[in-house]
Amino acid sequence: MIIVAPCPFTEDFTLTPDIERALEPHTVHIIPDPAEAPDILSSAEILVTGFEGQAHDPLAYARAMPRLRWIHTLTAGLGSVASSDLANRDVLITNGAGVFAVGIAEYAFASLVMLARGLPEVLLANTSHRWQEHRLGWELADKQVGIIGFGGIGRRLAELLAGAGIRVWALARRPEIHVPGPAERVLGPPDLSRLLAESDAIVLCASLNPTTHNLLGPEEFSRFKRGALFVNVSRGALVDERALAQALRSGSLGGAIIDVTASEPLAGDSPLWTVPNLWITPHIAGGTLEGRARSLDRFVVNLRHFGTGQLDRMTNVVDLLREISDSDSRPRTR
């Protein structure tokens, strides 16, 4: 079978002998720009997407692949893959949901501690060799953290928070499917306003799909508890960045750490760099050796099953029709 990828696997991953053996029976073409290789794309059956350095929309590849049967995205978010175009073509979709959960949850937990204690300002003072006078912070124990998105990352984060004596509420598109666990309550989309208003901190870890694009805008930020903390380990497109900046400048939001922005890499002249109490990291929350290894392993295991026709054994299969139809259930506060 012919596999198309926009970047070499070696850019994001370390190829072990076992992985190389799994890829060996197939023809892998690296095509950075789908407009440059129409002949190859017309024959390919498998598309791998979600690479860190990928420059082009996966739909641009898919539309040039009439024989396309399977798309695997290495990350949890589907982005433009969640399209009616692909659903109507009956293309099999799998994703990497859960493979980066441990690393991202640990990053989010650490970010909350740093914000609550004002540690970013103290660490920044090191660059000028100053013994920084430090404002009093607050403890997270006995506070409430709201988690938006209760997939693998959200559940792992809830476990870490609950273990530290922190109350956890979560919001999920389908709360009824979640069994009792580390989250005291799992709310549905209509309860977004309540989650924002009653939480001392909010962590956004929902995937980017039609239900979550621009999820947090001016009205949502106005509903945050005054002085609350905010961490985004999802995607920048879920947040209205102007509204976030305004909430921080006004002091209604106490502080934020974001690992993602709407445009990446963030331009040097972006006004976000100068927003008070906003700390930005370059999309590194999931950047662990273990997470990367799990991501590639997920694809390789599915590739073996796909190659032998055992589609029922493939994991993380996405119900694309449901993903698209769920766009009407987007949480709204307006």
Coordinates of C-alpha atoms in Angstrom, one line a residue:
M1 CA 0.0 0.0 0.0
I2 CA 1.0 3.6 -0.6
I3 CA 1.4 5.9 2.4
V4 CA 1.6 9.6 2.1
A5 CA 3.0 11.8 4.8
P6 CA 3.7 15.6 4.7
C7 CA 7.0 15.3 6.6
P8 CA 9.6 12.6 7.2
F9 CA 8.8 10.4 10.2
T10 CA 12.3 11.1 11.5
E11 CA 11.5 14.8 12.0
D12 CA 9.1 14.0 14.8
F13 CA 10.1 10.5 15.8
T14 CA 12.9 8.0 16.5
L15 CA 12.4 5.0 14.2
T16 CA 13.1 1.8 16.1
P17 CA 14.0 -1.4 14.1
D18 CA 10.5 -2.7 14.9
I19 CA 8.8 0.4 13.4
E20 CA 11.0 0.2 10.4
R21 CA 10.0 -3.4 9.8
A22 CA 6.3 -2.4 10.1
L23 CA 6.8 0.3 7.4
E24 CA 8.9 -1.8 5.1
P25 CA 6.1 -3.7 3.3
H26 CA 4.6 -0.3 2.3
T27 CA 5.7 2.5 0.0
V28 CA 6.0 5.7 1.9
H29 CA 6.1 9.0 0.0
I30 CA 7.0 12.3 1.7
I31 CA 5.1 15.1 0.0
P32 CA 5.5 18.5 1.7
D33 CA 3.1 20.2 -0.8
P34 CA 0.1 18.2 -2.2
A35 CA 0.2 20.3 -5.4
E36 CA 3.6 19.0 -6.3
A37 CA 2.8 15.2 -6.6
P38 CA -0.7 14.7 -8.1
D39 CA 0.3 11.3 -9.7
I40 CA 1.4 9.8 -6.4
L41 CA -1.6 11.2 -4.5
S42 CA -3.9 9.7 -7.1
S43 CA -2.7 6.2 -6.2
A44 CA -2.2 6.5 -2.5
E45 CA -4.6 4.8 0.0
I46 CA -3.3 6.1 3.4
L47 CA -2.6 9.6 4.7
V48 CA -0.7 10.3 7.9
T49 CA -1.1 13.8 9.2
G50 CA -0.5 15.8 12.4
F51 CA 3.2 16.4 12.1
E52 CA 4.7 19.3 14.0
G53 CA 6.2 20.9 10.9
Q54 CA 3.3 20.2 8.5
A55 CA 2.7 23.2 6.2
H56 CA -0.5 22.2 4.4
D57 CA -4.1 21.4 5.3
P58 CA -4.7 17.6 5.4
L59 CA -7.9 18.2 3.4
A60 CA -5.7 19.4 0.5
Y61 CA -4.1 16.0 0.4
A62 CA -7.3 14.1 0.9
R63 CA -9.1 15.9 -2.0
A64 CA -6.3 14.9 -4.3
M65 CA -6.4 11.2 -3.2
P66 CA -9.4 9.5 -5.0
R67 CA -8.3 6.1 -3.6
L68 CA -7.9 7.3 0.0
R69 CA -9.2 4.7 2.5
W70 CA -7.7 5.7 5.8
I71 CA -6.4 8.9 7.5
H72 CA -4.4 8.7 10.7
T73 CA -3.8 11.9 12.6
L74 CA -0.9 11.6 15.1
T75 CA -2.6 14.0 17.5
A76 CA -6.0 14.0 19.2
G77 CA -7.4 17.0 17.4
L78 CA -9.0 16.4 14.0
G79 CA -9.0 19.9 12.7
S80 CA -10.2 20.1 9.1
V81 CA -10.3 16.3 8.9
A82 CA -13.7 16.5 10.6
S83 CA -15.4 17.4 7.4
S84 CA -18.6 16.2 5.7
D85 CA -16.5 15.7 2.5
L86 CA -14.6 12.9 4.1
A87 CA -17.6 11.5 5.9
N88 CA -19.5 11.2 2.6
R89 CA -16.5 9.3 1.1
D90 CA -16.6 6.8 4.0
V91 CA -12.9 7.3 4.7
L92 CA -11.7 5.6 7.9
I93 CA -10.3 8.0 10.5
T94 CA -8.1 7.2 13.5
N95 CA -6.3 9.6 15.8
G96 CA -3.8 9.8 18.6
A97 CA -6.1 10.6 21.4
G98 CA -4.5 9.8 24.7
V99 CA -0.9 9.3 23.6
F100 CA 0.2 12.6 25.0
A101 CA -2.1 12.7 28.0
V102 CA 0.5 12.1 30.7
G103 CA 2.9 14.8 29.6
I104 CA 0.2 17.4 28.9
A105 CA -1.6 16.7 32.2
E106 CA 1.7 17.1 34.1
Y107 CA 2.4 20.4 32.2
A108 CA -1.1 21.7 33.1
F109 CA -0.7 20.8 36.8
A110 CA 2.7 22.5 36.9
S111 CA 1.3 25.6 35.2
L112 CA -1.4 25.9 37.8
V113 CA 1.1 25.7 40.6
M114 CA 3.3 28.3 39.0
L115 CA 0.5 30.7 38.4
A116 CA -1.0 30.3 41.9
R117 CA 2.4 31.0 43.5
G118 CA 3.5 33.7 41.1
L119 CA 6.6 31.7 40.1
P120 CA 7.0 33.0 36.5
E121 CA 7.8 36.5 37.8
V122 CA 10.3 35.2 40.3
L123 CA 12.1 33.1 37.7
L124 CA 12.2 36.0 35.3
A125 CA 14.0 38.1 37.9
N126 CA 16.9 35.6 37.6
T127 CA 17.8 37.1 34.3
S128 CA 18.7 40.4 36.0
H129 CA 20.3 38.8 39.0
R130 CA 17.6 40.1 41.3
W131 CA 16.4 38.7 44.6
Q132 CA 12.7 39.2 43.7
E133 CA 10.3 40.5 46.4
H134 CA 7.5 38.1 46.1
R135 CA 3.8 38.6 46.5
L136 CA 1.8 36.1 48.5
G137 CA 0.3 33.4 46.3
W138 CA -2.4 30.9 47.1
E139 CA -2.7 27.2 47.6
L140 CA -4.5 25.0 45.2
A141 CA -5.7 22.5 47.8
D142 CA -9.4 22.9 48.6
K143 CA -9.8 25.1 45.5
Q144 CA -11.9 24.1 42.5
V145 CA -10.4 23.6 39.0
G146 CA -12.7 23.3 36.0
I147 CA -11.5 21.1 33.1
I148 CA -13.0 21.8 29.7
G149 CA -12.6 18.6 27.7
F150 CA -12.7 15.3 29.5
G151 CA -10.8 12.9 27.2
G152 CA -7.5 11.2 28.1
I153 CA -5.8 14.5 29.0
G154 CA -8.6 15.8 31.1
R155 CA -9.1 12.5 33.0
R156 CA -5.3 12.3 33.7
L157 CA -5.2 15.9 34.9
A158 CA -8.3 15.2 37.1
E159 CA -6.4 12.3 38.8
L160 CA -3.4 14.5 39.5
L161 CA -5.5 17.4 40.9
A162 CA -7.7 15.2 43.0
G163 CA -4.7 13.5 44.4
A164 CA -3.5 16.9 45.6
G165 CA -6.7 17.7 47.4
I166 CA -8.2 19.9 44.7
R167 CA -11.8 19.7 43.8
V168 CA -12.4 19.0 40.1
W169 CA -15.4 19.7 37.9
A170 CA -15.2 18.8 34.2
L171 CA -17.1 19.6 31.1
A172 CA -17.7 17.1 28.3
R173 CA -19.8 17.0 25.2
R174 CA -21.4 13.8 26.3
P175 CA -21.3 13.7 30.1
E176 CA -23.6 10.7 30.4
I177 CA -20.8 8.4 29.1
H178 CA -18.4 9.2 31.9
V179 CA -18.3 6.9 34.9
P180 CA -17.7 8.4 38.4
G181 CA -14.0 9.1 38.9
P182 CA -11.6 11.8 40.1
A183 CA -14.0 14.6 38.9
E184 CA -16.7 15.4 41.4
R185 CA -19.0 16.5 38.6
V186 CA -19.0 16.0 34.9
L187 CA -21.2 18.7 33.3
G188 CA -22.6 19.0 29.8
P189 CA -22.3 21.9 27.3
P190 CA -25.2 23.9 28.6
D191 CA -23.3 24.2 32.0
L192 CA -20.2 26.0 30.6
S193 CA -21.2 29.3 32.2
R194 CA -21.6 27.6 35.6
L195 CA -18.2 25.9 35.3
L196 CA -16.5 29.2 34.5
A197 CA -18.2 31.1 37.3
E198 CA -17.6 28.6 40.0
S199 CA -14.0 27.6 39.3
D200 CA -10.9 29.1 40.8
A201 CA -8.9 28.0 37.7
I202 CA -9.9 26.7 34.2
V203 CA -7.8 24.3 32.1
L204 CA -8.7 24.0 28.5
C205 CA -7.8 20.6 27.0
A206 CA -10.6 20.0 24.5
S207 CA -9.8 18.9 21.0
L208 CA -10.2 21.3 18.1
N209 CA -13.3 20.4 16.1
P210 CA -16.5 22.1 14.9
T211 CA -17.9 22.2 18.4
T212 CA -15.0 24.0 20.1
H213 CA -13.7 26.6 17.6
N214 CA -13.8 30.0 19.3
L215 CA -15.2 28.3 22.4
L216 CA -14.0 31.0 24.8
G217 CA -14.8 34.6 23.7
P218 CA -15.5 37.9 25.3
E219 CA -18.7 36.8 27.0
E220 CA -17.2 33.6 28.3
F221 CA -14.2 35.4 29.8
S222 CA -16.6 37.9 31.5
R223 CA -18.1 34.9 33.3
F224 CA -14.8 33.7 34.9
K225 CA -14.5 34.1 38.6
R226 CA -12.6 37.3 39.3
G227 CA -8.9 36.5 39.7
A228 CA -9.2 33.0 38.3
L229 CA -6.3 31.3 36.5
F230 CA -6.4 30.0 33.0
V231 CA -4.3 27.4 31.2
N232 CA -4.7 26.4 27.6
V233 CA -3.1 23.1 26.4
S234 CA -5.6 22.6 23.6
R235 CA -5.3 24.6 20.4
G236 CA -5.2 28.4 20.0
A237 CA -8.2 28.4 17.8
L238 CA -10.5 27.6 20.7
V239 CA -9.8 31.0 22.3
D240 CA -10.5 34.5 21.2
E241 CA -7.0 35.9 22.0
R242 CA -8.2 39.5 22.1
A243 CA -10.7 38.6 24.7
L244 CA -8.1 36.7 26.7
A245 CA -5.8 39.7 26.5
Q246 CA -8.5 42.1 27.6
A247 CA -9.4 39.9 30.6
L248 CA -5.8 39.9 31.7
R249 CA -5.3 43.6 31.2
S250 CA -8.4 44.5 33.2
G251 CA -7.3 42.3 36.0
S252 CA -10.5 40.2 35.9
L253 CA -8.3 37.2 35.0
G254 CA -5.5 36.6 37.5
G255 CA -3.0 35.0 35.2
A256 CA -2.7 32.6 32.3
I257 CA -0.2 30.2 30.8
I258 CA -0.9 29.2 27.2
D259 CA 1.0 26.5 25.3
V260 CA -0.8 27.2 22.0
T261 CA -1.7 30.2 19.9
A262 CA -4.0 30.7 16.9
S263 CA -1.0 31.3 14.7
E264 CA 2.2 29.3 15.3
P265 CA 4.9 30.1 15.6
L266 CA 3.7 33.3 17.3
A267 CA 5.2 36.3 15.5
G268 CA 7.7 38.4 17.4
D269 CA 5.6 41.5 17.0
S270 CA 2.4 39.9 18.3
P271 CA 0.7 42.0 21.1
L272 CA 0.3 38.8 23.1
W273 CA 3.9 39.0 24.2
T274 CA 3.3 42.2 26.1
V275 CA 0.0 41.2 27.9
P276 CA 0.5 41.3 31.7
N277 CA 0.4 38.0 33.6
L278 CA 0.3 36.0 30.3
W279 CA 3.1 33.4 29.9
I280 CA 3.5 31.7 26.6
T281 CA 5.3 28.4 25.8
P282 CA 6.0 27.2 22.3
H283 CA 3.6 24.2 22.0
I284 CA 5.7 22.0 24.2
A285 CA 3.1 20.5 26.6
G286 CA 3.1 17.1 24.9
G287 CA 6.8 17.2 24.0
T288 CA 8.0 14.2 25.9
L289 CA 10.0 11.2 24.6
E290 CA 7.4 8.8 25.9
G291 CA 4.5 10.7 24.3
R292 CA 6.2 10.8 20.9
A293 CA 6.9 7.0 21.1
R294 CA 3.3 6.2 22.0
S295 CA 2.1 8.4 19.1
L296 CA 4.1 6.5 16.4
D297 CA 3.4 3.1 18.0
R298 CA -0.4 3.9 17.8
F299 CA -0.1 4.4 14.0
V300 CA 2.1 1.3 13.5
V301 CA -0.2 -1.0 15.4
N302 CA -3.2 0.3 13.4
L303 CA -1.2 0.0 10.2
R304 CA -0.6 -3.7 10.9
H305 CA -4.3 -4.3 11.4
F306 CA -5.2 -2.3 8.3
G307 CA -2.8 -4.1 6.2
T308 CA -4.2 -7.5 7.2
G309 CA -7.8 -6.4 6.8
Q310 CA -8.5 -6.5 10.6
L311 CA -10.3 -3.2 10.7
D312 CA -12.2 -4.2 13.8
R313 CA -9.0 -4.4 15.8
M314 CA -7.9 -0.8 15.0
T315 CA -8.0 1.5 17.9
N316 CA -9.1 5.2 18.3
V317 CA -11.4 5.0 15.3
V318 CA -13.3 8.3 15.0
D319 CA -17.1 8.4 14.3
L320 CA -16.8 11.2 11.8
L321 CA -20.5 11.6 11.3
R322 CA -21.0 12.1 15.0
E323 CA -18.1 14.5 15.3
I324 CA -19.8 16.7 12.6
S325 CA -23.3 16.4 13.9
D326 CA -22.2 17.3 17.4
S327 CA -21.3 20.8 16.1
D328 CA -24.8 21.8 17.0
S329 CA -24.1 20.9 20.7
R330 CA -21.4 23.5 21.1
P331 CA -21.5 25.0 24.6
R332 CA -23.1 28.5 24.4
T333 CA -23.5 31.2 27.0
R334 CA -24.9 33.9 24.7

